[in-house]
Amino acid sequence: MRLDKLTLLPLLVGGFAMGLTACGDDTTNNTGDTGWADADTDTDSDSDTDSDSDTDSDTDADYFDTFAVGFSFQTGFHDDELTSVYFSGSEQPTYLEVIFYEEDYFDAGDDRYTCSSLFSPALNSLDDLELGDNLWIGWDASLQSMGPDYTDCSDFDEELWGASGPEAVLEGMQFGLGWGPMSAEFETSFHDAVINAGYSETEYNETWAPIVYSWYFGVYDDSAGGLVGIEANWGRSFLTDDAYELESDGKYLIPIEHGGSMPYGYSSQSPWNLYYAEALLLQ
Protein backbone atom coordinates (compact mmCIF):
# COMPACT_ATOMS: atom_id res chain seq x y z
CA MET A 1 0.00 0.00 0.00
CA ARG A 2 1.00 3.64 -0.25
CA LEU A 3 1.15 5.79 2.86
CA ASP A 4 -0.96 8.46 1.23
CA LYS A 5 -3.87 6.00 1.38
CA LEU A 6 -3.84 6.19 5.19
CA THR A 7 -6.28 8.60 6.76
CA LEU A 8 -6.08 9.94 10.29
CA LEU A 9 -9.21 10.05 12.39
CA PRO A 10 -9.80 12.33 15.38
CA LEU A 11 -10.29 10.71 18.79
CA LEU A 12 -12.89 11.96 21.22
CA VAL A 13 -11.75 14.38 23.92
CA GLY A 14 -13.66 12.62 26.70
CA GLY A 15 -11.06 10.58 28.52
CA PHE A 16 -7.86 12.38 27.69
CA ALA A 17 -7.45 14.12 31.03
CA MET A 18 -7.63 10.71 32.67
CA GLY A 19 -5.01 9.38 30.32
CA LEU A 20 -2.69 12.25 31.19
CA THR A 21 -3.11 11.96 34.94
CA ALA A 22 -2.20 8.31 34.59
CA CYS A 23 1.39 9.55 34.67
CA GLY A 24 0.82 8.65 38.28
CA ASP A 25 -0.27 5.10 37.45
CA ASP A 26 -0.20 2.90 40.51
CA THR A 27 0.67 -0.78 40.29
CA THR A 28 -2.86 -1.99 40.92
CA ASN A 29 -4.07 -4.45 38.30
CA ASN A 30 -7.37 -3.03 37.04
CA THR A 31 -8.08 -4.79 33.79
CA GLY A 32 -10.45 -7.47 35.01
CA ASP A 33 -9.58 -11.10 34.44
CA THR A 34 -6.77 -10.70 31.92
CA GLY A 35 -4.27 -10.35 34.76
CA TRP A 36 -2.48 -7.49 33.00
CA ALA A 37 -1.78 -3.93 34.00
CA ASP A 38 -3.76 -0.97 32.73
CA ALA A 39 -3.08 -0.37 29.05
CA ASP A 40 -3.99 3.32 29.53
CA THR A 41 -6.10 3.71 26.39
CA ASP A 42 -8.19 6.75 27.34
CA THR A 43 -7.04 9.29 24.79
CA ASP A 44 -7.71 12.29 22.67
CA SER A 45 -6.19 13.83 19.61
CA ASP A 46 -6.72 17.03 17.75
CA SER A 47 -4.57 15.78 14.88
CA ASP A 48 -5.30 17.05 11.43
CA THR A 49 -7.56 14.87 9.33
CA ASP A 50 -8.25 14.79 5.64
CA SER A 51 -11.66 14.75 4.05
CA ASP A 52 -11.55 11.27 2.51
CA SER A 53 -14.91 9.60 2.83
CA ASP A 54 -15.11 6.11 4.31
CA THR A 55 -17.13 3.34 2.73
CA ASP A 56 -17.27 1.07 5.77
CA SER A 57 -20.70 2.17 6.99
CA ASP A 58 -22.49 -0.32 9.21
CA THR A 59 -24.88 -1.72 6.60
CA ASP A 60 -25.29 -5.10 8.33
CA ALA A 61 -25.80 -5.05 12.10
CA ASP A 62 -24.78 -8.73 12.23
CA TYR A 63 -21.17 -7.69 11.66
CA PHE A 64 -18.82 -5.63 13.78
CA ASP A 65 -18.25 -2.47 11.76
CA THR A 66 -14.43 -2.36 11.49
CA PHE A 67 -14.36 1.38 10.93
CA ALA A 68 -11.15 2.46 12.69
CA VAL A 69 -8.13 0.96 14.42
CA GLY A 70 -5.57 2.15 16.96
CA PHE A 71 -2.73 0.64 18.94
CA SER A 72 -1.46 0.47 22.52
CA PHE A 73 2.04 -0.90 23.12
CA GLN A 74 3.33 -1.92 26.56
CA THR A 75 6.78 -3.36 27.18
CA GLY A 76 9.90 -3.39 29.23
CA PHE A 77 13.02 -2.15 27.43
CA HIS A 78 16.45 -3.14 28.71
CA ASP A 79 19.79 -3.64 26.96
CA ASP A 80 18.16 -2.67 23.65
CA GLU A 81 15.70 -5.55 23.88
CA LEU A 82 11.98 -5.84 24.62
CA THR A 83 11.46 -7.52 28.00
CA SER A 84 8.78 -8.48 30.47
CA VAL A 85 8.30 -6.29 33.52
CA TYR A 86 6.88 -7.16 36.94
CA PHE A 87 4.09 -5.57 38.95
CA SER A 88 4.41 -6.67 42.60
CA GLY A 89 6.04 -9.89 41.40
CA SER A 90 3.47 -10.56 38.66
CA GLU A 91 4.95 -10.80 35.18
CA GLN A 92 3.63 -8.65 32.34
CA PRO A 93 5.07 -9.73 28.98
CA THR A 94 5.42 -7.34 26.08
CA TYR A 95 2.15 -6.90 24.20
CA LEU A 96 0.60 -4.88 21.42
CA GLU A 97 -3.11 -4.19 21.83
CA VAL A 98 -4.94 -3.66 18.55
CA ILE A 99 -8.14 -1.72 19.22
CA PHE A 100 -11.00 -1.65 16.72
CA TYR A 101 -13.72 1.01 16.74
CA GLU A 102 -17.13 0.92 15.11
CA GLU A 103 -18.28 4.15 13.53
CA ASP A 104 -20.98 4.52 16.20
CA TYR A 105 -18.23 4.91 18.81
CA PHE A 106 -17.57 8.42 17.56
CA ASP A 107 -21.06 9.60 18.44
CA ALA A 108 -20.44 9.53 22.19
CA GLY A 109 -17.37 7.45 22.93
CA ASP A 110 -19.40 4.40 23.96
CA ASP A 111 -17.01 1.50 24.61
CA ARG A 112 -19.68 -0.99 23.55
CA TYR A 113 -18.58 -0.11 20.02
CA THR A 114 -14.97 -1.18 20.52
CA CYS A 115 -13.09 -4.45 20.81
CA SER A 116 -9.43 -5.36 21.09
CA SER A 117 -6.97 -8.22 20.62
CA LEU A 118 -3.57 -8.68 22.25
CA PHE A 119 -0.49 -9.80 20.31
CA SER A 120 3.10 -10.68 21.17
CA PRO A 121 5.58 -8.96 18.85
CA ALA A 122 8.57 -10.87 17.49
CA LEU A 123 11.51 -8.69 16.45
CA ASN A 124 13.05 -9.87 13.19
CA SER A 125 15.82 -7.32 12.64
CA LEU A 126 16.78 -3.73 13.33
CA ASP A 127 15.14 -1.27 10.93
CA ASP A 128 15.21 2.53 10.84
CA LEU A 129 11.73 2.64 9.24
CA GLU A 130 13.07 5.19 6.73
CA LEU A 131 13.35 7.72 9.58
CA GLY A 132 17.12 7.90 9.97
CA ASP A 133 18.19 10.01 12.94
CA ASN A 134 14.54 10.76 13.74
CA LEU A 135 14.28 7.26 15.24
CA TRP A 136 16.16 6.19 18.39
CA ILE A 137 15.68 2.48 17.72
CA GLY A 138 13.31 0.39 15.59
CA TRP A 139 12.68 -3.09 14.25
CA ASP A 140 11.03 -5.07 11.53
CA ALA A 141 8.48 -7.11 13.50
CA SER A 142 5.75 -9.71 13.19
CA LEU A 143 2.83 -10.45 15.51
CA GLN A 144 1.54 -13.58 17.22
CA SER A 145 -1.97 -13.62 18.68
CA MET A 146 -2.02 -14.33 22.40
CA GLY A 147 -5.07 -16.52 21.91
CA PRO A 148 -8.82 -16.46 22.47
CA ASP A 149 -8.51 -15.50 26.14
CA TYR A 150 -6.93 -12.19 25.09
CA THR A 151 -9.53 -10.88 22.66
CA ASP A 152 -13.13 -9.76 22.83
CA CYS A 153 -13.44 -9.25 19.06
CA SER A 154 -16.03 -11.30 17.21
CA ASP A 155 -18.51 -11.17 14.33
CA PHE A 156 -16.13 -9.63 11.81
CA ASP A 157 -17.25 -9.82 8.19
CA GLU A 158 -15.72 -13.05 6.86
CA GLU A 159 -15.78 -11.76 3.30
CA LEU A 160 -13.32 -9.07 4.41
CA TRP A 161 -11.39 -10.65 7.27
CA GLY A 162 -11.69 -14.36 6.56
CA ALA A 163 -13.06 -17.07 8.83
CA SER A 164 -10.30 -16.55 11.42
CA GLY A 165 -10.96 -12.83 11.87
CA PRO A 166 -8.44 -10.04 12.49
CA GLU A 167 -5.93 -12.21 14.36
CA ALA A 168 -4.97 -14.18 11.24
CA VAL A 169 -4.78 -11.00 9.16
CA LEU A 170 -2.45 -9.30 11.63
CA GLU A 171 -0.29 -12.39 12.04
CA GLY A 172 0.25 -12.42 8.29
CA MET A 173 1.44 -8.83 8.09
CA GLN A 174 4.88 -7.27 8.44
CA PHE A 175 5.09 -4.35 10.84
CA GLY A 176 7.69 -1.97 12.15
CA LEU A 177 8.00 -0.83 15.77
CA GLY A 178 10.18 1.96 17.09
CA TRP A 179 10.67 4.99 19.32
CA GLY A 180 11.94 8.46 18.68
CA PRO A 181 11.55 12.14 19.54
CA MET A 182 8.28 13.88 18.84
CA SER A 183 8.15 15.80 15.59
CA ALA A 184 7.34 19.50 15.85
CA GLU A 185 3.79 18.97 14.57
CA PHE A 186 3.12 16.03 16.89
CA GLU A 187 4.59 17.86 19.90
CA THR A 188 2.44 20.92 19.23
CA SER A 189 -0.70 18.79 19.09
CA PHE A 190 0.27 16.97 22.29
CA HIS A 191 1.17 20.22 24.07
CA ASP A 192 -2.18 21.78 23.18
CA ALA A 193 -4.06 18.72 24.45
CA VAL A 194 -2.17 18.82 27.77
CA ILE A 195 -2.93 22.51 28.23
CA ASN A 196 -6.59 21.96 27.28
CA ALA A 197 -6.73 19.23 29.92
CA GLY A 198 -5.98 21.85 32.58
CA TYR A 199 -2.21 21.77 32.99
CA SER A 200 -0.21 25.00 33.05
CA GLU A 201 2.67 25.84 30.74
CA THR A 202 5.05 25.41 33.68
CA GLU A 203 3.63 21.97 34.44
CA TYR A 204 3.95 20.99 30.80
CA ASN A 205 7.54 22.17 30.51
CA GLU A 206 8.69 20.70 33.81
CA THR A 207 6.57 17.54 34.08
CA TRP A 208 5.57 16.42 30.60
CA ALA A 209 8.11 17.64 28.07
CA PRO A 210 11.10 15.84 29.64
CA ILE A 211 9.43 12.40 29.65
CA VAL A 212 7.23 12.07 26.55
CA TYR A 213 8.33 10.76 23.18
CA SER A 214 6.74 9.17 20.11
CA TRP A 215 6.03 5.55 19.26
CA TYR A 216 6.19 4.65 15.59
CA PHE A 217 4.67 1.72 13.78
CA GLY A 218 5.88 0.88 10.32
CA VAL A 219 3.82 -0.26 7.36
CA TYR A 220 5.04 -1.40 3.98
CA ASP A 221 5.07 1.42 1.45
CA ASP A 222 5.30 0.50 -2.23
CA SER A 223 7.07 3.68 -3.21
CA ALA A 224 9.76 3.20 -0.55
CA GLY A 225 10.07 -0.54 -1.10
CA GLY A 226 10.12 -1.18 2.62
CA LEU A 227 8.70 -0.31 6.02
CA VAL A 228 8.04 3.36 6.67
CA GLY A 229 7.42 4.60 10.20
CA ILE A 230 4.25 6.50 11.10
CA GLU A 231 4.24 8.64 14.24
CA ALA A 232 1.21 7.05 15.84
CA ASN A 233 1.29 7.34 19.64
CA TRP A 234 2.84 9.24 22.49
CA GLY A 235 4.82 7.27 25.04
CA ARG A 236 6.68 7.55 28.33
CA SER A 237 8.89 5.32 30.46
CA PHE A 238 8.84 4.35 34.12
CA LEU A 239 11.63 3.22 36.42
CA THR A 240 12.34 -0.48 37.00
CA ASP A 241 14.88 -2.12 39.30
CA ASP A 242 17.55 -4.64 38.33
CA ALA A 243 14.94 -7.44 38.34
CA TYR A 244 12.67 -5.38 36.02
CA GLU A 245 10.18 -4.77 38.84
CA LEU A 246 8.27 -1.50 38.57
CA GLU A 247 9.42 0.96 41.22
CA SER A 248 7.17 3.52 42.87
CA ASP A 249 7.39 6.32 45.39
CA GLY A 250 4.87 4.47 47.55
CA LYS A 251 1.91 5.67 45.52
CA TYR A 252 2.87 6.32 41.92
CA LEU A 253 5.19 4.84 39.34
CA ILE A 254 8.32 6.93 38.77
CA PRO A 255 8.62 8.47 35.29
CA ILE A 256 12.02 8.66 33.57
CA GLU A 257 13.35 11.63 31.63
CA HIS A 258 14.47 10.41 28.21
CA GLY A 259 17.33 12.86 27.70
CA GLY A 260 17.18 12.51 23.93
CA SER A 261 17.44 8.71 23.74
CA MET A 262 15.24 5.75 24.56
CA PRO A 263 15.47 5.06 28.31
CA TYR A 264 15.57 1.60 29.83
CA GLY A 265 12.52 0.80 31.96
CA TYR A 266 8.83 0.18 31.37
CA SER A 267 7.56 1.88 28.21
CA SER A 268 3.86 2.65 27.86
CA GLN A 269 2.33 3.99 24.63
CA SER A 270 -1.12 5.56 24.58
CA PRO A 271 -3.15 5.69 21.34
CA TRP A 272 -3.15 9.08 19.66
CA ASN A 273 -3.96 8.65 15.97
CA LEU A 274 -6.55 6.26 14.59
CA TYR A 275 -6.69 4.93 11.04
CA TYR A 276 -9.37 3.46 8.83
CA ALA A 277 -9.03 -0.21 9.72
CA GLU A 278 -9.67 -1.74 6.33
CA ALA A 279 -7.43 0.72 4.47
CA LEU A 280 -4.55 0.00 6.85
CA LEU A 281 -4.86 -3.74 7.51
CA LEU A 282 -6.56 -5.22 4.45
CA GLN A 283 -3.88 -4.40 1.91
GROMACS .gro file of C-alpha atoms in nm:
model
  283
    1MET     CA    1   0.000   0.000   0.000
    2ARG     CA    2   0.100   0.364  -0.025
    3LEU     CA    3   0.115   0.579   0.286
    4ASP     CA    4  -0.096   0.846   0.123
    5LYS     CA    5  -0.387   0.600   0.138
    6LEU     CA    6  -0.384   0.619   0.519
    7THR     CA    7  -0.628   0.860   0.676
    8LEU     CA    8  -0.608   0.994   1.029
    9LEU     CA    9  -0.921   1.005   1.239
   10PRO     CA   10  -0.980   1.233   1.538
   11LEU     CA   11  -1.029   1.071   1.879
   12LEU     CA   12  -1.289   1.196   2.122
   13VAL     CA   13  -1.175   1.438   2.392
   14GLY     CA   14  -1.366   1.262   2.670
   15GLY     CA   15  -1.106   1.058   2.852
   16PHE     CA   16  -0.786   1.238   2.769
   17ALA     CA   17  -0.745   1.412   3.103
   18MET     CA   18  -0.763   1.071   3.267
   19GLY     CA   19  -0.501   0.938   3.032
   20LEU     CA   20  -0.269   1.225   3.119
   21THR     CA   21  -0.311   1.196   3.494
   22ALA     CA   22  -0.220   0.831   3.459
   23CYS     CA   23   0.139   0.955   3.467
   24GLY     CA   24   0.082   0.865   3.828
   25ASP     CA   25  -0.027   0.510   3.745
   26ASP     CA   26  -0.020   0.290   4.051
   27THR     CA   27   0.067  -0.078   4.029
   28THR     CA   28  -0.286  -0.199   4.092
   29ASN     CA   29  -0.407  -0.445   3.830
   30ASN     CA   30  -0.737  -0.303   3.704
   31THR     CA   31  -0.808  -0.479   3.379
   32GLY     CA   32  -1.045  -0.747   3.501
   33ASP     CA   33  -0.958  -1.110   3.444
   34THR     CA   34  -0.677  -1.070   3.192
   35GLY     CA   35  -0.427  -1.035   3.476
   36TRP     CA   36  -0.248  -0.749   3.300
   37ALA     CA   37  -0.178  -0.393   3.400
   38ASP     CA   38  -0.376  -0.097   3.273
   39ALA     CA   39  -0.308  -0.037   2.905
   40ASP     CA   40  -0.399   0.332   2.953
   41THR     CA   41  -0.610   0.371   2.639
   42ASP     CA   42  -0.819   0.675   2.734
   43THR     CA   43  -0.704   0.929   2.479
   44ASP     CA   44  -0.771   1.229   2.267
   45SER     CA   45  -0.619   1.383   1.961
   46ASP     CA   46  -0.672   1.703   1.775
   47SER     CA   47  -0.457   1.578   1.488
   48ASP     CA   48  -0.530   1.705   1.143
   49THR     CA   49  -0.756   1.487   0.933
   50ASP     CA   50  -0.825   1.479   0.564
   51SER     CA   51  -1.166   1.475   0.405
   52ASP     CA   52  -1.155   1.127   0.251
   53SER     CA   53  -1.491   0.960   0.283
   54ASP     CA   54  -1.511   0.611   0.431
   55THR     CA   55  -1.713   0.334   0.273
   56ASP     CA   56  -1.727   0.107   0.577
   57SER     CA   57  -2.070   0.217   0.699
   58ASP     CA   58  -2.249  -0.032   0.921
   59THR     CA   59  -2.488  -0.172   0.660
   60ASP     CA   60  -2.529  -0.510   0.833
   61ALA     CA   61  -2.580  -0.505   1.210
   62ASP     CA   62  -2.478  -0.873   1.223
   63TYR     CA   63  -2.117  -0.769   1.166
   64PHE     CA   64  -1.882  -0.563   1.378
   65ASP     CA   65  -1.825  -0.247   1.176
   66THR     CA   66  -1.443  -0.236   1.149
   67PHE     CA   67  -1.436   0.138   1.093
   68ALA     CA   68  -1.115   0.246   1.269
   69VAL     CA   69  -0.813   0.096   1.442
   70GLY     CA   70  -0.557   0.215   1.696
   71PHE     CA   71  -0.273   0.064   1.894
   72SER     CA   72  -0.146   0.047   2.252
   73PHE     CA   73   0.204  -0.090   2.312
   74GLN     CA   74   0.333  -0.192   2.656
   75THR     CA   75   0.678  -0.336   2.718
   76GLY     CA   76   0.990  -0.339   2.923
   77PHE     CA   77   1.302  -0.215   2.743
   78HIS     CA   78   1.645  -0.314   2.871
   79ASP     CA   79   1.979  -0.364   2.696
   80ASP     CA   80   1.816  -0.267   2.365
   81GLU     CA   81   1.570  -0.555   2.388
   82LEU     CA   82   1.198  -0.584   2.462
   83THR     CA   83   1.146  -0.752   2.800
   84SER     CA   84   0.878  -0.848   3.047
   85VAL     CA   85   0.830  -0.629   3.352
   86TYR     CA   86   0.688  -0.716   3.694
   87PHE     CA   87   0.409  -0.557   3.895
   88SER     CA   88   0.441  -0.667   4.260
   89GLY     CA   89   0.604  -0.989   4.140
   90SER     CA   90   0.347  -1.056   3.866
   91GLU     CA   91   0.495  -1.080   3.518
   92GLN     CA   92   0.363  -0.865   3.234
   93PRO     CA   93   0.507  -0.973   2.898
   94THR     CA   94   0.542  -0.734   2.608
   95TYR     CA   95   0.215  -0.690   2.420
   96LEU     CA   96   0.060  -0.488   2.142
   97GLU     CA   97  -0.311  -0.419   2.183
   98VAL     CA   98  -0.494  -0.366   1.855
   99ILE     CA   99  -0.814  -0.172   1.922
  100PHE     CA  100  -1.100  -0.165   1.672
  101TYR     CA  101  -1.372   0.101   1.674
  102GLU     CA  102  -1.713   0.092   1.511
  103GLU     CA  103  -1.828   0.415   1.353
  104ASP     CA  104  -2.098   0.452   1.620
  105TYR     CA  105  -1.823   0.491   1.881
  106PHE     CA  106  -1.757   0.842   1.756
  107ASP     CA  107  -2.106   0.960   1.844
  108ALA     CA  108  -2.044   0.953   2.219
  109GLY     CA  109  -1.737   0.745   2.293
  110ASP     CA  110  -1.940   0.440   2.396
  111ASP     CA  111  -1.701   0.150   2.461
  112ARG     CA  112  -1.968  -0.099   2.355
  113TYR     CA  113  -1.858  -0.011   2.002
  114THR     CA  114  -1.497  -0.118   2.052
  115CYS     CA  115  -1.309  -0.445   2.081
  116SER     CA  116  -0.943  -0.536   2.109
  117SER     CA  117  -0.697  -0.822   2.062
  118LEU     CA  118  -0.357  -0.868   2.225
  119PHE     CA  119  -0.049  -0.980   2.031
  120SER     CA  120   0.310  -1.068   2.117
  121PRO     CA  121   0.558  -0.896   1.885
  122ALA     CA  122   0.857  -1.087   1.749
  123LEU     CA  123   1.151  -0.869   1.645
  124ASN     CA  124   1.305  -0.987   1.319
  125SER     CA  125   1.582  -0.732   1.264
  126LEU     CA  126   1.678  -0.373   1.333
  127ASP     CA  127   1.514  -0.127   1.093
  128ASP     CA  128   1.521   0.253   1.084
  129LEU     CA  129   1.173   0.264   0.924
  130GLU     CA  130   1.307   0.519   0.673
  131LEU     CA  131   1.335   0.772   0.958
  132GLY     CA  132   1.712   0.790   0.997
  133ASP     CA  133   1.819   1.001   1.294
  134ASN     CA  134   1.454   1.076   1.374
  135LEU     CA  135   1.428   0.726   1.524
  136TRP     CA  136   1.616   0.619   1.839
  137ILE     CA  137   1.568   0.248   1.772
  138GLY     CA  138   1.331   0.039   1.559
  139TRP     CA  139   1.268  -0.309   1.425
  140ASP     CA  140   1.103  -0.507   1.153
  141ALA     CA  141   0.848  -0.711   1.350
  142SER     CA  142   0.575  -0.971   1.319
  143LEU     CA  143   0.283  -1.045   1.551
  144GLN     CA  144   0.154  -1.358   1.722
  145SER     CA  145  -0.197  -1.362   1.868
  146MET     CA  146  -0.202  -1.433   2.240
  147GLY     CA  147  -0.507  -1.652   2.191
  148PRO     CA  148  -0.882  -1.646   2.247
  149ASP     CA  149  -0.851  -1.550   2.614
  150TYR     CA  150  -0.693  -1.219   2.509
  151THR     CA  151  -0.953  -1.088   2.266
  152ASP     CA  152  -1.313  -0.976   2.283
  153CYS     CA  153  -1.344  -0.925   1.906
  154SER     CA  154  -1.603  -1.130   1.721
  155ASP     CA  155  -1.851  -1.117   1.433
  156PHE     CA  156  -1.613  -0.963   1.181
  157ASP     CA  157  -1.725  -0.982   0.819
  158GLU     CA  158  -1.572  -1.305   0.686
  159GLU     CA  159  -1.578  -1.176   0.330
  160LEU     CA  160  -1.332  -0.907   0.441
  161TRP     CA  161  -1.139  -1.065   0.727
  162GLY     CA  162  -1.169  -1.436   0.656
  163ALA     CA  163  -1.306  -1.707   0.883
  164SER     CA  164  -1.030  -1.655   1.142
  165GLY     CA  165  -1.096  -1.283   1.187
  166PRO     CA  166  -0.844  -1.004   1.249
  167GLU     CA  167  -0.593  -1.221   1.436
  168ALA     CA  168  -0.497  -1.418   1.124
  169VAL     CA  169  -0.478  -1.100   0.916
  170LEU     CA  170  -0.245  -0.930   1.163
  171GLU     CA  171  -0.029  -1.239   1.204
  172GLY     CA  172   0.025  -1.242   0.829
  173MET     CA  173   0.144  -0.883   0.809
  174GLN     CA  174   0.488  -0.727   0.844
  175PHE     CA  175   0.509  -0.435   1.084
  176GLY     CA  176   0.769  -0.197   1.215
  177LEU     CA  177   0.800  -0.083   1.577
  178GLY     CA  178   1.018   0.196   1.709
  179TRP     CA  179   1.067   0.499   1.932
  180GLY     CA  180   1.194   0.846   1.868
  181PRO     CA  181   1.155   1.214   1.954
  182MET     CA  182   0.828   1.388   1.884
  183SER     CA  183   0.815   1.580   1.559
  184ALA     CA  184   0.734   1.950   1.585
  185GLU     CA  185   0.379   1.897   1.457
  186PHE     CA  186   0.312   1.603   1.689
  187GLU     CA  187   0.459   1.786   1.990
  188THR     CA  188   0.244   2.092   1.923
  189SER     CA  189  -0.070   1.879   1.909
  190PHE     CA  190   0.027   1.697   2.229
  191HIS     CA  191   0.117   2.022   2.407
  192ASP     CA  192  -0.218   2.178   2.318
  193ALA     CA  193  -0.406   1.872   2.445
  194VAL     CA  194  -0.217   1.882   2.777
  195ILE     CA  195  -0.293   2.251   2.823
  196ASN     CA  196  -0.659   2.196   2.728
  197ALA     CA  197  -0.673   1.923   2.992
  198GLY     CA  198  -0.598   2.185   3.258
  199TYR     CA  199  -0.221   2.177   3.299
  200SER     CA  200  -0.021   2.500   3.305
  201GLU     CA  201   0.267   2.584   3.074
  202THR     CA  202   0.505   2.541   3.368
  203GLU     CA  203   0.363   2.197   3.444
  204TYR     CA  204   0.395   2.099   3.080
  205ASN     CA  205   0.754   2.217   3.051
  206GLU     CA  206   0.869   2.070   3.381
  207THR     CA  207   0.657   1.754   3.408
  208TRP     CA  208   0.557   1.642   3.060
  209ALA     CA  209   0.811   1.764   2.807
  210PRO     CA  210   1.110   1.584   2.964
  211ILE     CA  211   0.943   1.240   2.965
  212VAL     CA  212   0.723   1.207   2.655
  213TYR     CA  213   0.833   1.076   2.318
  214SER     CA  214   0.674   0.917   2.011
  215TRP     CA  215   0.603   0.555   1.926
  216TYR     CA  216   0.619   0.465   1.559
  217PHE     CA  217   0.467   0.172   1.378
  218GLY     CA  218   0.588   0.088   1.032
  219VAL     CA  219   0.382  -0.026   0.736
  220TYR     CA  220   0.504  -0.140   0.398
  221ASP     CA  221   0.507   0.142   0.145
  222ASP     CA  222   0.530   0.050  -0.223
  223SER     CA  223   0.707   0.368  -0.321
  224ALA     CA  224   0.976   0.320  -0.055
  225GLY     CA  225   1.007  -0.054  -0.110
  226GLY     CA  226   1.012  -0.118   0.262
  227LEU     CA  227   0.870  -0.031   0.602
  228VAL     CA  228   0.804   0.336   0.667
  229GLY     CA  229   0.742   0.460   1.020
  230ILE     CA  230   0.425   0.650   1.110
  231GLU     CA  231   0.424   0.864   1.424
  232ALA     CA  232   0.121   0.705   1.584
  233ASN     CA  233   0.129   0.734   1.964
  234TRP     CA  234   0.284   0.924   2.249
  235GLY     CA  235   0.482   0.727   2.504
  236ARG     CA  236   0.668   0.755   2.833
  237SER     CA  237   0.889   0.532   3.046
  238PHE     CA  238   0.884   0.435   3.412
  239LEU     CA  239   1.163   0.322   3.642
  240THR     CA  240   1.234  -0.048   3.700
  241ASP     CA  241   1.488  -0.212   3.930
  242ASP     CA  242   1.755  -0.464   3.833
  243ALA     CA  243   1.494  -0.744   3.834
  244TYR     CA  244   1.267  -0.538   3.602
  245GLU     CA  245   1.018  -0.477   3.884
  246LEU     CA  246   0.827  -0.150   3.857
  247GLU     CA  247   0.942   0.096   4.122
  248SER     CA  248   0.717   0.352   4.287
  249ASP     CA  249   0.739   0.632   4.539
  250GLY     CA  250   0.487   0.447   4.755
  251LYS     CA  251   0.191   0.567   4.552
  252TYR     CA  252   0.287   0.632   4.192
  253LEU     CA  253   0.519   0.484   3.934
  254ILE     CA  254   0.832   0.693   3.877
  255PRO     CA  255   0.862   0.847   3.529
  256ILE     CA  256   1.202   0.866   3.357
  257GLU     CA  257   1.335   1.163   3.163
  258HIS     CA  258   1.447   1.041   2.821
  259GLY     CA  259   1.733   1.286   2.770
  260GLY     CA  260   1.718   1.251   2.393
  261SER     CA  261   1.744   0.871   2.374
  262MET     CA  262   1.524   0.575   2.456
  263PRO     CA  263   1.547   0.506   2.831
  264TYR     CA  264   1.557   0.160   2.983
  265GLY     CA  265   1.252   0.080   3.196
  266TYR     CA  266   0.883   0.018   3.137
  267SER     CA  267   0.756   0.188   2.821
  268SER     CA  268   0.386   0.265   2.786
  269GLN     CA  269   0.233   0.399   2.463
  270SER     CA  270  -0.112   0.556   2.458
  271PRO     CA  271  -0.315   0.569   2.134
  272TRP     CA  272  -0.315   0.908   1.966
  273ASN     CA  273  -0.396   0.865   1.597
  274LEU     CA  274  -0.655   0.626   1.459
  275TYR     CA  275  -0.669   0.493   1.104
  276TYR     CA  276  -0.937   0.346   0.883
  277ALA     CA  277  -0.903  -0.021   0.972
  278GLU     CA  278  -0.967  -0.174   0.633
  279ALA     CA  279  -0.743   0.072   0.447
  280LEU     CA  280  -0.455   0.000   0.685
  281LEU     CA  281  -0.486  -0.374   0.751
  282LEU     CA  282  -0.656  -0.522   0.445
  283GLN     CA  283  -0.388  -0.440   0.191
   0.00000   0.00000   0.00000
